[in-house]
Amino acid sequence: MLLFLLLLLLPALSPASAWIPVEDWESGNVTASEGESGQCVCHVYLPETTFPANRVQHMQQVSKDLILEVGIQTDKIEGYDGKLNVYLKELAELSFRVAMLESSADNYIKLDFELLRIELREFEALVSQLKDSLNSSSPMFDSLYNEIHNMTLIVNQLETYDKSNLMVIRVEFAKLQKKLEECQQEQDYIEPDIGNCNHTGILSISKPLVVQLNAHLSSSYYYGGWGKDSKPIRGHESMYWYGAYSTPHVYEVFFYSDYEKLLLRSAFRKYTFSSGWISIGNNYIVHGNTMYYQTHHPFSIGKLNLTSSAKSYIVVPSASEKFSYSYSENQNLDLAADETGLWVMYASEESKGKIVLAKINEKSFGIEDEMSTSVFKQLAGNAFMACGVMYVTRSVDLTTEEIFYSFDSRTKEEKHLSIRFPKFQEKYFNLDYNPTDQKLYMYNNGYYVSYNVRFNKE
């Protein structure tokens, strides 16, 4: 150690000296002599080589820089670790909020208020369209506009994320929606004679009542249907149903105890179709607390008992999957119900694409009779049954639909008609008559739409 320190000091003492290994020393480079006091003095002569002090200094600086950089990176890693913990916590909170939303929409109050604002804007648009379609102005419309404005102010003021306030607003929404319906219906309302088929057929269809956007609040859910049970069991006379999706399939159906619950999107039951029993085609109905619909595994009429959830199906041998209505694919089996019972409409290879009307026996769940018609299914927009008569529709233009054909199942008489009625939007994928209130229920591009049917009783 002493020798090492000595060698480090030599360059500072003698600039001409430098460190070389001991074994390389030559004998001529080391001499000895006697000092003045008789002591022994050694003289060492080294080669003219400069010690690399600058390189040692550079190495020391690099070492310091590396130590500093390591410290910085260590601090960053610790910071990242802290941020990661924060993000994981936020993710856990987000997952919790999503779970709350899935379990109950009422728990996600902020979203509810945003949806209320959306509905208010929809109401305002519907009132404007209603006013334009009726081509009139009245204190009723002014009152509706004022109520919508007041409701907007209430939503903004009461957005305190309080459930009781939210329920108050929802009740007011239901009242406002009811007023809108009454305003529209009073323009052409005629007291229906429920259950009476003592007439010569449909005389006219009212202007549309656009109820609201579907329960999913999604304008992309084009395909679907809604309505009432055409033969309700006791206690379910006021029940409504709805099902839709972004393709011509239905994976789940919602049931509402009454009209107000439908408006509030508060279903008392949701049924999800199991694999192999998924509904397709959108021409389905609820009749006698039972849902009848088209399924493709195999291609058949599916039957779902809403009380027991029991499922069954029947194959209609002559029905073909090649022929659908003009608005959508897969509308091959169109189910319908009226005052006379349960029906199915389809086209076959034998009929060369013309609609075949068949009666369904509800008890045996079998086809009783098949009747050929002369109207091509692919030219039709849709069809429905009323008092044993099949009515077929087609498009006139973007905003107008027309009942252009009828077929009487009792007399086999065919007629060409021209009963026009307005559409809210161009395409619709479900149109059914309900004998309990003599209304047509249409699923029009994601919106609930209904019409009053007026029969010719002369």
Short mmCIF file of C-alpha atoms in Angstrom, two decimals, residues 4-411:
data_model
loop_
_atom_site.label_atom_id
_atom_site.label_comp_id
_atom_site.label_asym_id
_atom_site.label_seq_id
_atom_site.Cartn_x
_atom_site.Cartn_y
_atom_site.Cartn_z
CA PHE A 4 1.35 2.35 -4.29
CA LEU A 5 0.93 5.74 -2.61
CA LEU A 6 4.56 6.57 -3.30
CA LEU A 7 4.14 5.79 -6.94
CA LEU A 8 1.04 8.02 -7.12
CA LEU A 9 2.97 10.89 -5.56
CA LEU A 10 5.98 10.60 -7.85
CA PRO A 11 4.41 12.39 -10.85
CA ALA A 12 3.60 15.38 -8.66
CA LEU A 13 7.17 15.52 -7.31
CA SER A 14 8.89 15.02 -10.61
CA PRO A 15 7.05 15.87 -13.83
CA ALA A 16 9.59 13.89 -15.78
CA SER A 17 8.93 10.74 -13.85
CA ALA A 18 6.25 8.14 -14.48
CA TRP A 19 5.08 4.87 -13.07
CA ILE A 20 6.44 1.67 -14.58
CA PRO A 21 6.32 -1.87 -13.26
CA VAL A 22 9.13 -2.75 -10.80
CA GLU A 23 10.21 -5.72 -12.85
CA ASP A 24 10.95 -3.37 -15.74
CA TRP A 25 13.41 -1.30 -13.76
CA GLU A 26 16.99 -1.50 -15.00
CA SER A 27 19.91 -1.60 -12.62
CA GLY A 28 21.29 1.60 -14.11
CA ASN A 29 18.21 3.50 -13.12
CA VAL A 30 18.81 2.99 -9.37
CA THR A 31 21.91 4.36 -7.62
CA ALA A 32 22.92 4.75 -3.99
CA SER A 33 25.20 7.19 -2.16
CA GLU A 34 26.11 8.28 1.30
CA GLY A 35 24.66 11.46 2.63
CA GLU A 36 26.36 14.14 4.74
CA SER A 37 25.34 12.50 7.94
CA GLY A 38 26.30 9.08 6.73
CA GLN A 39 22.79 8.01 5.80
CA CYS A 40 22.03 5.97 2.71
CA VAL A 41 20.36 7.92 -0.09
CA CYS A 42 18.64 6.14 -3.04
CA HIS A 43 18.18 7.81 -6.41
CA VAL A 44 15.59 6.45 -8.88
CA TYR A 45 15.51 7.61 -12.52
CA LEU A 46 12.26 6.76 -14.45
CA PRO A 47 11.54 7.02 -18.20
CA GLU A 48 10.07 10.22 -19.61
CA THR A 49 6.37 9.09 -19.55
CA THR A 50 3.51 11.35 -18.24
CA PHE A 51 0.95 9.89 -15.81
CA PRO A 52 -2.67 9.97 -17.41
CA ALA A 53 -4.19 12.11 -14.71
CA ASN A 54 -6.74 13.60 -17.14
CA ARG A 55 -8.05 10.15 -17.99
CA VAL A 56 -8.45 9.29 -14.33
CA GLN A 57 -10.32 12.54 -13.78
CA HIS A 58 -12.60 11.82 -16.75
CA MET A 59 -13.28 8.35 -15.39
CA GLN A 60 -14.17 9.82 -12.02
CA GLN A 61 -16.57 12.32 -13.62
CA VAL A 62 -18.22 9.58 -15.70
CA SER A 63 -18.63 7.54 -12.55
CA LYS A 64 -20.32 10.47 -10.79
CA ASP A 65 -22.64 11.01 -13.78
CA LEU A 66 -23.59 7.34 -13.81
CA ILE A 67 -24.36 7.40 -10.10
CA LEU A 68 -26.52 10.51 -10.63
CA GLU A 69 -28.35 8.92 -13.60
CA VAL A 70 -29.01 5.76 -11.62
CA GLY A 71 -30.52 7.90 -8.89
CA ILE A 72 -32.75 9.71 -11.37
CA GLN A 73 -33.96 6.45 -12.92
CA THR A 74 -34.58 4.98 -9.48
CA ASP A 75 -36.70 8.00 -8.61
CA LYS A 76 -38.64 7.59 -11.88
CA ILE A 77 -39.30 3.94 -11.15
CA GLU A 78 -40.59 4.84 -7.71
CA GLY A 79 -42.78 7.53 -9.30
CA TYR A 80 -44.13 5.06 -11.86
CA ASP A 81 -44.89 2.62 -9.10
CA GLY A 82 -46.87 5.29 -7.26
CA LYS A 83 -48.77 6.28 -10.40
CA LEU A 84 -49.49 2.64 -11.15
CA ASN A 85 -51.06 2.22 -7.74
CA VAL A 86 -53.20 5.33 -8.36
CA TYR A 87 -54.31 4.04 -11.78
CA LEU A 88 -55.13 0.62 -10.35
CA LYS A 89 -57.23 2.29 -7.68
CA GLU A 90 -59.05 4.41 -10.27
CA LEU A 91 -59.62 1.31 -12.39
CA ALA A 92 -61.09 -0.49 -9.41
CA GLU A 93 -63.41 2.47 -8.75
CA LEU A 94 -64.43 2.56 -12.42
CA SER A 95 -65.16 -1.17 -12.36
CA PHE A 96 -67.29 -0.62 -9.28
CA ARG A 97 -69.25 2.18 -10.99
CA VAL A 98 -69.80 0.01 -14.07
CA ALA A 99 -71.02 -2.82 -11.85
CA MET A 100 -73.43 -0.39 -10.19
CA LEU A 101 -74.73 0.71 -13.58
CA GLU A 102 -75.22 -2.90 -14.67
CA SER A 103 -77.05 -3.82 -11.49
CA SER A 104 -79.31 -0.76 -11.40
CA ALA A 105 -79.44 2.28 -13.64
CA ASP A 106 -80.75 4.31 -10.69
CA ASN A 107 -77.33 4.10 -9.04
CA TYR A 108 -75.70 5.98 -11.86
CA ILE A 109 -77.46 9.26 -11.30
CA LYS A 110 -75.24 11.48 -13.41
CA LEU A 111 -75.89 9.37 -16.49
CA ASP A 112 -79.61 9.46 -15.75
CA PHE A 113 -79.63 13.25 -15.79
CA GLU A 114 -77.79 13.30 -19.11
CA LEU A 115 -80.36 10.90 -20.55
CA LEU A 116 -83.14 13.14 -19.28
CA ARG A 117 -81.62 16.05 -21.18
CA ILE A 118 -81.47 13.91 -24.30
CA GLU A 119 -85.14 13.01 -23.91
CA LEU A 120 -86.08 16.67 -23.48
CA ARG A 121 -84.37 17.50 -26.75
CA GLU A 122 -86.23 14.60 -28.37
CA PHE A 123 -89.55 15.87 -26.96
CA GLU A 124 -88.90 19.31 -28.38
CA ALA A 125 -88.11 17.84 -31.81
CA LEU A 126 -91.24 15.67 -31.70
CA VAL A 127 -93.47 18.62 -30.80
CA SER A 128 -92.01 20.56 -33.74
CA GLN A 129 -92.61 17.63 -36.09
CA LEU A 130 -96.12 17.17 -34.75
CA LYS A 131 -96.86 20.86 -35.25
CA ASP A 132 -95.54 20.74 -38.81
CA SER A 133 -97.38 17.53 -39.66
CA LEU A 134 -100.67 18.97 -38.39
CA ASN A 135 -99.87 22.29 -40.08
CA SER A 136 -101.38 24.24 -37.23
CA SER A 137 -100.56 26.23 -34.14
CA SER A 138 -102.51 26.24 -30.91
CA PRO A 139 -102.15 27.06 -27.20
CA MET A 140 -101.61 23.31 -26.67
CA PHE A 141 -98.31 23.44 -28.56
CA ASP A 142 -97.23 26.61 -26.76
CA SER A 143 -98.00 24.93 -23.46
CA LEU A 144 -95.91 21.90 -24.40
CA TYR A 145 -92.98 24.11 -25.40
CA ASN A 146 -93.18 25.95 -22.07
CA GLU A 147 -93.31 22.69 -20.13
CA ILE A 148 -90.28 21.35 -21.96
CA HIS A 149 -88.40 24.57 -21.18
CA ASN A 150 -89.41 24.40 -17.52
CA MET A 151 -88.38 20.74 -17.31
CA THR A 152 -84.95 21.65 -18.67
CA LEU A 153 -84.54 24.23 -15.93
CA ILE A 154 -85.65 21.70 -13.30
CA VAL A 155 -83.12 19.12 -14.53
CA ASN A 156 -80.32 21.69 -14.33
CA GLN A 157 -81.36 22.85 -10.86
CA LEU A 158 -81.93 19.44 -9.32
CA GLU A 159 -78.81 17.73 -10.60
CA THR A 160 -77.66 17.02 -7.07
CA TYR A 161 -77.44 13.28 -7.66
CA ASP A 162 -80.33 12.67 -5.35
CA LYS A 163 -82.54 9.70 -6.20
CA SER A 164 -85.72 11.24 -4.82
CA ASN A 165 -85.29 14.28 -7.09
CA LEU A 166 -84.64 11.99 -10.02
CA MET A 167 -87.85 10.06 -9.43
CA VAL A 168 -89.82 13.33 -9.24
CA ILE A 169 -88.42 14.33 -12.62
CA ARG A 170 -89.21 10.93 -14.09
CA VAL A 171 -92.84 11.23 -13.00
CA GLU A 172 -93.00 14.69 -14.60
CA PHE A 173 -91.52 13.22 -17.76
CA ALA A 174 -94.25 10.60 -17.86
CA LYS A 175 -96.91 13.31 -17.48
CA LEU A 176 -95.32 15.40 -20.23
CA GLN A 177 -95.16 12.39 -22.54
CA LYS A 178 -98.81 11.61 -21.82
CA LYS A 179 -99.80 15.16 -22.71
CA LEU A 180 -97.91 14.88 -25.98
CA GLU A 181 -99.78 11.68 -26.75
CA GLU A 182 -103.15 13.20 -25.88
CA CYS A 183 -102.38 16.28 -27.97
CA GLN A 184 -101.71 14.14 -31.00
CA GLN A 185 -104.51 11.65 -30.53
CA GLU A 186 -107.25 14.23 -30.02
CA GLN A 187 -106.70 15.45 -33.58
CA ASP A 188 -108.19 12.31 -35.08
CA TYR A 189 -109.39 10.14 -32.21
CA ILE A 190 -112.49 8.00 -32.67
CA GLU A 191 -113.76 5.78 -29.88
CA PRO A 192 -112.85 2.20 -30.88
CA ASP A 193 -115.39 -0.58 -30.77
CA ILE A 194 -113.09 -3.20 -29.25
CA GLY A 195 -113.72 -6.77 -30.36
CA ASN A 196 -116.38 -5.86 -32.93
CA CYS A 197 -115.69 -6.91 -36.52
CA ASN A 198 -119.05 -5.74 -37.86
CA HIS A 199 -117.50 -3.54 -40.55
CA THR A 200 -116.25 -3.71 -44.13
CA GLY A 201 -112.57 -3.23 -43.38
CA ILE A 202 -110.08 -0.49 -42.62
CA LEU A 203 -111.19 2.99 -43.67
CA SER A 204 -108.17 5.05 -42.58
CA ILE A 205 -105.04 5.15 -40.43
CA SER A 206 -104.35 8.07 -38.10
CA LYS A 207 -101.26 10.23 -38.00
CA PRO A 208 -98.38 8.56 -36.12
CA LEU A 209 -97.82 8.93 -32.42
CA VAL A 210 -94.07 8.82 -31.90
CA VAL A 211 -93.71 7.62 -28.35
CA GLN A 212 -89.94 7.82 -27.84
CA LEU A 213 -86.58 6.27 -28.63
CA ASN A 214 -86.15 2.64 -27.58
CA ALA A 215 -85.28 1.52 -24.06
CA HIS A 216 -81.61 1.05 -24.99
CA LEU A 217 -81.47 4.75 -25.93
CA SER A 218 -79.61 3.67 -29.05
CA SER A 219 -80.49 4.96 -32.50
CA SER A 220 -78.37 2.12 -33.92
CA TYR A 221 -80.92 -0.45 -32.66
CA TYR A 222 -82.85 -0.29 -35.93
CA TYR A 223 -84.25 -3.83 -35.83
CA GLY A 224 -86.87 -4.78 -33.30
CA GLY A 225 -90.46 -4.52 -32.19
CA TRP A 226 -92.74 -3.33 -29.41
CA GLY A 227 -96.40 -3.53 -28.48
CA LYS A 228 -98.94 -5.08 -26.15
CA ASP A 229 -100.12 -8.61 -25.54
CA SER A 230 -102.91 -9.20 -28.10
CA LYS A 231 -104.62 -11.68 -25.74
CA PRO A 232 -103.49 -10.70 -22.23
CA ILE A 233 -103.99 -12.89 -19.19
CA ARG A 234 -105.59 -11.48 -16.06
CA GLY A 235 -103.36 -8.95 -14.36
CA HIS A 236 -101.32 -8.25 -17.50
CA GLU A 237 -103.89 -6.27 -19.51
CA SER A 238 -101.67 -3.18 -19.47
CA MET A 239 -98.36 -4.96 -20.14
CA TYR A 240 -96.03 -3.75 -22.91
CA TRP A 241 -93.04 -5.52 -24.41
CA TYR A 242 -89.95 -4.46 -26.39
CA GLY A 243 -86.93 -6.10 -27.99
CA ALA A 244 -84.34 -4.81 -30.47
CA TYR A 245 -80.75 -5.03 -31.67
CA SER A 246 -78.40 -3.54 -34.28
CA THR A 247 -78.90 -6.58 -36.56
CA PRO A 248 -82.11 -8.47 -37.48
CA HIS A 249 -81.83 -10.56 -34.31
CA VAL A 250 -83.34 -10.32 -30.86
CA TYR A 251 -81.31 -11.62 -27.95
CA GLU A 252 -83.44 -10.25 -25.11
CA VAL A 253 -86.98 -8.96 -24.57
CA PHE A 254 -88.13 -6.50 -21.90
CA PHE A 255 -91.56 -6.42 -20.28
CA TYR A 256 -93.22 -3.39 -18.65
CA SER A 257 -96.23 -3.51 -16.36
CA ASP A 258 -97.90 -0.47 -17.94
CA TYR A 259 -97.43 2.47 -20.32
CA GLU A 260 -95.78 4.70 -17.72
CA LYS A 261 -93.18 2.04 -16.91
CA LEU A 262 -92.48 1.74 -20.63
CA LEU A 263 -91.82 5.49 -20.81
CA LEU A 264 -89.59 5.32 -17.75
CA ARG A 265 -87.77 2.26 -19.17
CA SER A 266 -88.49 0.43 -15.93
CA ALA A 267 -88.95 -3.21 -16.89
CA PHE A 268 -90.28 -5.73 -14.39
CA ARG A 269 -88.74 -8.59 -16.35
CA LYS A 270 -86.08 -9.25 -18.98
CA TYR A 271 -85.91 -12.52 -20.87
CA THR A 272 -82.65 -13.53 -22.57
CA PHE A 273 -82.83 -16.10 -25.35
CA SER A 274 -80.56 -19.09 -24.92
CA SER A 275 -78.27 -20.37 -27.66
CA GLY A 276 -80.21 -22.04 -30.45
CA TRP A 277 -83.43 -20.21 -29.55
CA ILE A 278 -82.46 -16.67 -30.58
CA SER A 279 -85.18 -14.68 -32.33
CA ILE A 280 -84.52 -13.45 -35.84
CA GLY A 281 -86.50 -11.45 -38.37
CA ASN A 282 -88.27 -9.00 -35.99
CA ASN A 283 -91.81 -10.12 -36.95
CA TYR A 284 -92.72 -11.49 -33.55
CA ILE A 285 -95.68 -10.94 -31.23
CA VAL A 286 -96.88 -11.62 -27.69
CA HIS A 287 -100.22 -13.43 -27.59
CA GLY A 288 -101.76 -15.08 -24.55
CA ASN A 289 -98.67 -14.41 -22.41
CA THR A 290 -96.69 -16.35 -25.01
CA MET A 291 -94.16 -15.02 -27.46
CA TYR A 292 -94.22 -16.33 -31.04
CA TYR A 293 -91.22 -15.62 -33.20
CA GLN A 294 -88.97 -16.87 -36.00
CA THR A 295 -85.90 -18.95 -35.20
CA HIS A 296 -83.32 -20.58 -37.47
CA HIS A 297 -82.22 -23.64 -35.47
CA PRO A 298 -84.06 -25.12 -37.32
CA PHE A 299 -85.92 -22.59 -39.47
CA SER A 300 -89.23 -22.63 -37.65
CA ILE A 301 -91.76 -20.80 -35.50
CA GLY A 302 -90.53 -20.59 -31.91
CA LYS A 303 -92.90 -20.47 -28.96
CA LEU A 304 -91.92 -19.11 -25.54
CA ASN A 305 -94.25 -19.37 -22.56
CA LEU A 306 -93.58 -16.24 -20.50
CA THR A 307 -94.90 -17.83 -17.31
CA SER A 308 -92.97 -21.11 -17.31
CA SER A 309 -90.21 -20.15 -19.82
CA ALA A 310 -90.99 -23.42 -21.62
CA LYS A 311 -89.94 -23.39 -25.28
CA SER A 312 -91.09 -25.34 -28.34
CA TYR A 313 -91.17 -24.93 -32.10
CA ILE A 314 -92.92 -26.09 -35.25
CA VAL A 315 -91.48 -26.29 -38.75
CA VAL A 316 -93.62 -24.93 -41.56
CA PRO A 317 -92.60 -27.30 -44.38
CA SER A 318 -93.54 -25.08 -47.29
CA ALA A 319 -92.07 -21.84 -45.89
CA SER A 320 -88.94 -20.59 -47.62
CA GLU A 321 -86.01 -18.53 -46.33
CA LYS A 322 -85.55 -16.89 -49.74
CA PHE A 323 -88.38 -14.38 -49.54
CA SER A 324 -88.44 -11.41 -47.18
CA TYR A 325 -90.09 -8.01 -46.95
CA SER A 326 -88.46 -5.12 -48.81
CA TYR A 327 -87.15 -3.29 -45.73
CA SER A 328 -85.04 -6.05 -44.22
CA GLU A 329 -83.61 -9.50 -44.70
CA ASN A 330 -84.67 -12.52 -42.64
CA GLN A 331 -88.31 -11.43 -42.32
CA ASN A 332 -89.47 -14.79 -43.59
CA LEU A 333 -92.08 -15.81 -41.01
CA ASP A 334 -94.36 -12.93 -40.01
CA LEU A 335 -96.45 -13.69 -36.92
CA ALA A 336 -99.72 -11.84 -36.34
CA ALA A 337 -102.80 -11.95 -34.10
CA ASP A 338 -106.24 -10.37 -34.36
CA GLU A 339 -109.83 -10.83 -33.15
CA THR A 340 -109.99 -14.24 -34.83
CA GLY A 341 -106.79 -15.81 -33.52
CA LEU A 342 -103.15 -16.45 -34.38
CA TRP A 343 -101.63 -16.26 -37.90
CA VAL A 344 -98.39 -16.61 -39.82
CA MET A 345 -97.52 -15.12 -43.22
CA TYR A 346 -94.68 -16.33 -45.43
CA ALA A 347 -93.75 -17.15 -49.03
CA SER A 348 -92.81 -20.51 -50.54
CA GLU A 349 -91.13 -22.00 -53.56
CA GLU A 350 -94.51 -23.35 -54.68
CA SER A 351 -96.12 -19.91 -54.43
CA LYS A 352 -93.21 -18.42 -56.40
CA GLY A 353 -92.60 -15.75 -53.78
CA LYS A 354 -96.24 -14.78 -53.24
CA ILE A 355 -97.50 -14.47 -49.67
CA VAL A 356 -99.15 -17.51 -48.11
CA LEU A 357 -101.48 -16.94 -45.15
CA ALA A 358 -101.84 -19.74 -42.58
CA LYS A 359 -103.85 -20.10 -39.37
CA ILE A 360 -102.11 -21.43 -36.25
CA ASN A 361 -103.94 -23.62 -33.76
CA GLU A 362 -102.94 -22.20 -30.38
CA LYS A 363 -103.70 -25.36 -28.40
CA SER A 364 -101.98 -27.91 -30.63
CA PHE A 365 -99.44 -25.39 -31.94
CA GLY A 366 -99.88 -26.57 -35.51
CA ILE A 367 -100.78 -25.19 -38.93
CA GLU A 368 -104.53 -25.51 -39.62
CA ASP A 369 -104.96 -23.98 -43.04
CA GLU A 370 -102.86 -22.40 -45.79
CA MET A 371 -104.27 -19.83 -48.22
CA SER A 372 -102.49 -18.56 -51.33
CA THR A 373 -102.58 -14.90 -52.31
CA SER A 374 -101.49 -12.98 -55.40
CA VAL A 375 -99.19 -10.40 -53.80
CA PHE A 376 -95.39 -10.81 -53.98
CA LYS A 377 -93.79 -10.65 -50.57
CA GLN A 378 -90.60 -8.95 -51.71
CA LEU A 379 -92.63 -5.99 -53.00
CA ALA A 380 -94.27 -5.49 -49.60
CA GLY A 381 -93.01 -3.45 -46.68
CA ASN A 382 -94.92 -5.50 -44.13
CA ALA A 383 -98.31 -7.10 -43.43
CA PHE A 384 -100.72 -7.50 -40.53
CA MET A 385 -104.06 -9.11 -39.68
CA ALA A 386 -107.25 -7.38 -38.50
CA CYS A 387 -110.64 -9.14 -38.14
CA GLY A 388 -109.50 -12.07 -40.27
CA VAL A 389 -108.27 -9.86 -43.13
CA MET A 390 -104.63 -9.62 -44.18
CA TYR A 391 -103.47 -6.10 -45.05
CA VAL A 392 -100.22 -5.58 -46.95
CA THR A 393 -98.23 -2.33 -47.06
CA ARG A 394 -95.63 -0.80 -49.34
CA SER A 395 -93.58 2.38 -49.50
CA VAL A 396 -94.88 5.37 -51.43
CA ASP A 397 -91.99 7.69 -50.59
CA LEU A 398 -89.61 8.41 -47.71
CA THR A 399 -92.39 9.63 -45.42
CA THR A 400 -95.48 7.82 -46.68
CA GLU A 401 -96.64 4.20 -46.44
CA GLU A 402 -99.68 2.68 -48.13
CA ILE A 403 -101.96 -0.28 -47.50
CA PHE A 404 -102.32 -1.43 -51.08
CA TYR A 405 -103.73 -4.95 -50.80
CA SER A 406 -106.08 -7.00 -48.63
CA PHE A 407 -107.06 -10.66 -48.47
CA ASP A 408 -110.14 -11.87 -46.58
CA SER A 409 -109.46 -15.27 -45.00
CA ARG A 410 -113.19 -16.09 -44.79
CA THR A 411 -114.31 -15.23 -48.33
#
